[in-house]
Amino acid sequence: DVAAPGRRKKCSLCTKILGQMKAMAGEDPDNEAVEAALGKVCQALGKRLGRICKRLVKKFRDQISEALQNGDQPRDICAAMGFCKA
């Protein structure tokens, strides 16, 4: 379990984290841009969110990386990982 109780809260945290990653990776990112964003985004989110972010990245790194490179939206990525309702 990545985040605090409550599905909506998990969904909004996931969406927020992935929104930041998408913004950092830029439009049409390659693997290097995504990896750089994955490394930086958790530090930029502060202590509490940063911890959740690190666990999320550790567990779903490949899935997040592929989805960002495909141009998927944060909410769709979070739904695919089970944090949001599809």
XYZ file of N, CA, C and O in Angstrom:
344
model
N 0.850 -1.187 0.000
C 0.000 0.000 0.000
C 0.885 1.236 0.000
O 1.719 1.403 0.868
N 0.697 2.085 -0.986
C 1.613 3.208 -1.156
C 1.259 4.395 -0.268
O 2.122 5.007 0.328
N -0.003 4.738 -0.185
C -0.363 5.986 0.482
C -1.264 5.753 1.685
O -1.577 4.627 2.043
N -1.674 6.839 2.282
C -2.573 6.798 3.433
C -3.920 6.201 3.026
O -4.224 6.106 1.856
N -4.739 5.828 4.007
C -6.043 5.250 3.682
C -6.895 6.188 2.840
O -6.679 7.397 2.840
N -7.861 5.617 2.151
C -8.761 6.443 1.348
C -8.362 6.435 -0.105
O -7.310 6.939 -0.477
N -9.209 5.845 -0.934
C -8.906 5.692 -2.354
C -8.784 7.038 -3.063
O -7.912 7.230 -3.898
N -9.685 7.970 -2.749
C -9.634 9.268 -3.433
C -8.324 9.989 -3.125
O -7.739 10.626 -3.974
N -7.890 9.873 -1.875
C -6.635 10.526 -1.489
C -5.460 9.908 -2.237
O -4.591 10.621 -2.743
N -5.441 8.581 -2.342
C -4.385 7.909 -3.093
C -4.387 8.359 -4.536
O -3.342 8.607 -5.116
N -5.578 8.449 -5.107
C -5.705 8.858 -6.500
C -5.159 10.271 -6.691
O -4.374 10.519 -7.601
N -5.543 11.191 -5.806
C -5.089 12.573 -5.982
C -3.580 12.708 -5.750
O -2.914 13.469 -6.445
N -3.038 11.936 -4.797
C -1.584 11.968 -4.579
C -0.850 11.430 -5.808
O 0.112 12.029 -6.279
N -1.324 10.301 -6.317
C -0.701 9.695 -7.484
C -0.757 10.655 -8.674
O 0.234 10.878 -9.364
N -1.926 11.241 -8.890
C -2.109 12.161 -10.015
C -1.200 13.375 -9.887
O -0.589 13.818 -10.856
N -1.075 13.892 -8.658
C -0.217 15.050 -8.409
C 1.247 14.707 -8.703
O 1.949 15.445 -9.389
N 1.699 13.564 -8.189
C 3.083 13.137 -8.396
C 3.361 12.922 -9.883
O 4.353 13.403 -10.422
N 2.454 12.229 -10.564
C 2.663 11.959 -11.991
C 2.531 13.208 -12.844
O 3.195 13.333 -13.862
N 1.691 14.131 -12.408
C 1.587 15.420 -13.111
C 2.916 16.157 -13.070
O 3.372 16.717 -14.072
N 3.568 16.135 -11.895
C 4.885 16.762 -11.748
C 5.921 16.071 -12.637
O 6.740 16.717 -13.268
N 5.879 14.729 -12.641
C 6.832 13.976 -13.473
C 6.652 14.315 -14.939
O 7.624 14.519 -15.662
N 5.401 14.374 -15.357
C 5.101 14.679 -16.757
C 5.619 16.076 -17.115
O 6.227 16.263 -18.163
N 5.394 17.031 -16.218
C 5.865 18.396 -16.452
C 7.393 18.445 -16.532
O 7.961 19.116 -17.399
N 8.066 17.721 -15.628
C 9.531 17.712 -15.627
C 10.114 16.993 -16.835
O 11.155 17.386 -17.340
N 9.445 15.939 -17.277
C 9.952 15.158 -18.406
C 9.783 15.929 -19.719
O 10.531 15.713 -20.665
N 8.800 16.826 -19.771
C 8.585 17.638 -20.965
C 7.722 16.923 -21.997
O 7.309 15.789 -21.822
N 7.470 17.630 -23.103
C 6.682 17.058 -24.190
C 7.500 16.010 -24.914
O 8.681 16.210 -25.172
N 6.873 14.911 -25.232
C 7.511 13.835 -25.993
C 8.870 13.424 -25.414
O 9.892 13.486 -26.103
N 8.894 13.015 -24.144
C 10.173 12.692 -23.504
C 10.742 11.355 -23.968
O 10.001 10.449 -24.309
N 12.066 11.283 -23.993
C 12.708 9.992 -24.232
C 13.003 9.355 -22.876
O 12.701 9.918 -21.834
N 13.606 8.176 -22.905
C 13.873 7.439 -21.671
C 14.735 8.242 -20.703
O 14.481 8.257 -19.504
N 15.749 8.942 -21.214
C 16.638 9.725 -20.346
C 15.890 10.850 -19.652
O 16.100 11.103 -18.467
N 15.013 11.545 -20.377
C 14.242 12.644 -19.783
C 13.328 12.124 -18.686
O 13.202 12.725 -17.617
N 12.715 10.970 -18.929
C 11.819 10.380 -17.935
C 12.613 9.951 -16.704
O 12.216 10.228 -15.570
N 13.744 9.299 -16.915
C 14.576 8.864 -15.780
C 15.028 10.061 -14.952
O 15.031 10.013 -13.724
N 15.420 11.143 -15.607
C 15.842 12.356 -14.894
C 14.683 12.911 -14.070
O 14.854 13.299 -12.915
N 13.494 12.930 -14.662
C 12.310 13.435 -13.956
C 11.979 12.544 -12.761
O 11.665 13.046 -11.681
N 12.077 11.230 -12.939
C 11.790 10.304 -11.840
C 12.754 10.544 -10.682
O 12.369 10.455 -9.520
N 13.994 10.856 -10.996
C 14.985 11.115 -9.966
C 14.757 12.417 -9.221
O 14.981 12.514 -8.022
N 14.305 13.444 -9.929
C 14.189 14.774 -9.350
C 12.856 15.051 -8.685
O 12.788 15.790 -7.712
N 11.798 14.494 -9.238
C 10.465 14.908 -8.811
C 10.205 14.616 -7.337
O 9.608 15.432 -6.643
N 10.676 13.502 -6.821
C 10.399 13.158 -5.424
C 11.055 14.141 -4.459
O 10.483 14.475 -3.427
N 12.241 14.617 -4.810
C 12.926 15.595 -3.953
C 12.167 16.917 -3.935
O 12.135 17.593 -2.923
N 11.536 17.246 -5.048
C 10.848 18.531 -5.162
C 9.509 18.563 -4.422
O 8.935 19.619 -4.250
N 9.042 17.404 -3.970
C 7.702 17.333 -3.379
C 7.674 17.481 -1.864
O 6.612 17.412 -1.269
N 8.822 17.663 -1.234
C 8.836 17.784 0.216
C 8.918 16.421 0.872
O 8.890 15.391 0.219
N 9.013 16.419 2.204
C 9.316 15.198 2.933
C 8.227 14.132 2.839
O 8.474 13.009 2.436
N 6.988 14.467 3.212
C 5.932 13.463 3.274
C 5.584 12.935 1.891
O 5.580 11.735 1.650
N 5.304 13.832 0.962
C 4.987 13.417 -0.408
C 6.182 12.755 -1.065
O 6.032 11.835 -1.855
N 7.367 13.224 -0.728
C 8.590 12.662 -1.290
C 8.749 11.189 -0.955
O 9.149 10.391 -1.801
N 8.412 10.822 0.286
C 8.493 9.409 0.693
C 7.508 8.556 -0.102
O 7.832 7.475 -0.567
N 6.287 9.039 -0.234
C 5.262 8.323 -1.001
C 5.714 8.204 -2.453
O 5.626 7.144 -3.068
N 6.238 9.299 -2.972
C 6.725 9.346 -4.345
C 7.820 8.307 -4.586
O 7.784 7.570 -5.573
N 8.771 8.235 -3.668
C 9.878 7.272 -3.820
C 9.373 5.839 -3.845
O 9.843 5.018 -4.631
N 8.400 5.535 -2.985
C 7.840 4.180 -2.985
C 7.113 3.896 -4.290
O 7.215 2.808 -4.847
N 6.369 4.885 -4.764
C 5.634 4.755 -6.021
C 6.599 4.492 -7.180
O 6.405 3.571 -7.969
N 7.663 5.283 -7.246
C 8.653 5.138 -8.317
C 9.361 3.789 -8.224
O 9.556 3.108 -9.229
N 9.711 3.395 -7.008
C 10.414 2.129 -6.826
C 9.566 0.952 -7.320
O 10.049 0.067 -8.012
N 8.305 0.982 -6.962
C 7.419 -0.130 -7.293
C 6.978 -0.131 -8.761
O 6.820 -1.182 -9.367
N 6.766 1.054 -9.342
C 6.151 1.150 -10.668
C 7.045 1.831 -11.709
O 6.557 2.287 -12.734
N 8.346 1.904 -11.457
C 9.258 2.654 -12.322
C 9.069 2.367 -13.821
O 8.902 3.281 -14.617
N 9.103 1.090 -14.204
C 9.003 0.750 -15.625
C 7.661 1.169 -16.219
O 7.601 1.707 -17.321
N 6.606 0.913 -15.462
C 5.267 1.258 -15.933
C 5.120 2.777 -16.091
O 4.587 3.254 -17.097
N 5.612 3.533 -15.116
C 5.536 4.998 -15.172
C 6.361 5.508 -16.351
O 5.906 6.338 -17.138
N 7.565 4.991 -16.483
C 8.468 5.422 -17.546
C 7.841 5.199 -18.925
O 7.805 6.100 -19.760
N 7.321 4.003 -19.128
C 6.702 3.675 -20.413
C 5.483 4.553 -20.682
O 5.311 5.075 -21.783
N 4.650 4.736 -19.667
C 3.430 5.524 -19.828
C 3.748 6.983 -20.152
O 3.103 7.588 -21.016
N 4.745 7.551 -19.477
C 5.120 8.943 -19.753
C 5.671 9.082 -21.165
O 5.388 10.062 -21.859
N 6.449 8.109 -21.596
C 6.982 8.160 -22.960
C 5.877 8.001 -24.003
O 5.987 8.523 -25.104
N 4.809 7.298 -23.631
C 3.666 7.136 -24.535
C 2.761 8.361 -24.545
O 1.822 8.422 -25.326
N 3.012 9.296 -23.627
C 2.187 10.504 -23.555
C 0.880 10.294 -22.811
O -0.052 11.071 -22.948
N 0.798 9.223 -21.995
C -0.419 8.974 -21.221
C -0.630 10.073 -20.187
O 0.326 10.672 -19.695
N -1.879 10.322 -19.844
C -2.221 11.333 -18.854
C -2.015 10.773 -17.445
O -2.231 9.585 -17.211
N -1.617 11.639 -16.487
C -1.383 11.182 -15.116
C -2.532 10.365 -14.531
O -2.315 9.316 -13.936
N -3.754 10.815 -14.742
C -4.889 10.089 -14.158
C -5.018 8.688 -14.769
O -5.337 7.726 -14.065
N -4.775 8.568 -16.072
C -4.850 7.258 -16.730
C -3.754 6.326 -16.207
O -3.987 5.134 -16.012
N -2.565 6.875 -16.005
C -1.446 6.073 -15.483
C -1.805 5.578 -14.079
O -1.619 4.413 -13.749
N -2.333 6.480 -13.247
C -2.698 6.116 -11.874
C -3.811 5.076 -11.849
O -3.818 4.192 -11.004
N -4.735 5.169 -12.786
C -5.821 4.181 -12.885
C -5.232 2.829 -13.264
O -5.593 1.793 -12.695
N -4.287 2.814 -14.192
C -3.658 1.558 -14.619
C -2.900 0.900 -13.469
O -2.804 -0.317 -13.404
N -2.366 1.704 -12.561
C -1.625 1.178 -11.413
C -2.542 0.853 -10.243
O -2.099 0.385 -9.211
N -3.837 1.161 -10.382
C -4.811 0.817 -9.350
C -5.048 1.870 -8.287
O -5.655 1.590 -7.263
N -4.580 3.093 -8.504
C -4.781 4.156 -7.509
C -6.036 4.972 -7.749
O -6.552 5.597 -6.842
N -6.485 5.000 -8.990
C -7.710 5.746 -9.333
C -8.692 4.782 -9.993
O -8.274 3.784 -10.580
N -9.957 5.117 -9.930
C -10.938 4.341 -10.679
C -10.760 4.647 -12.155
O -10.557 5.795 -12.523
N -10.869 3.653 -12.976
C -10.685 3.845 -14.427
C -11.869 4.604 -15.007
O -12.953 4.580 -14.494
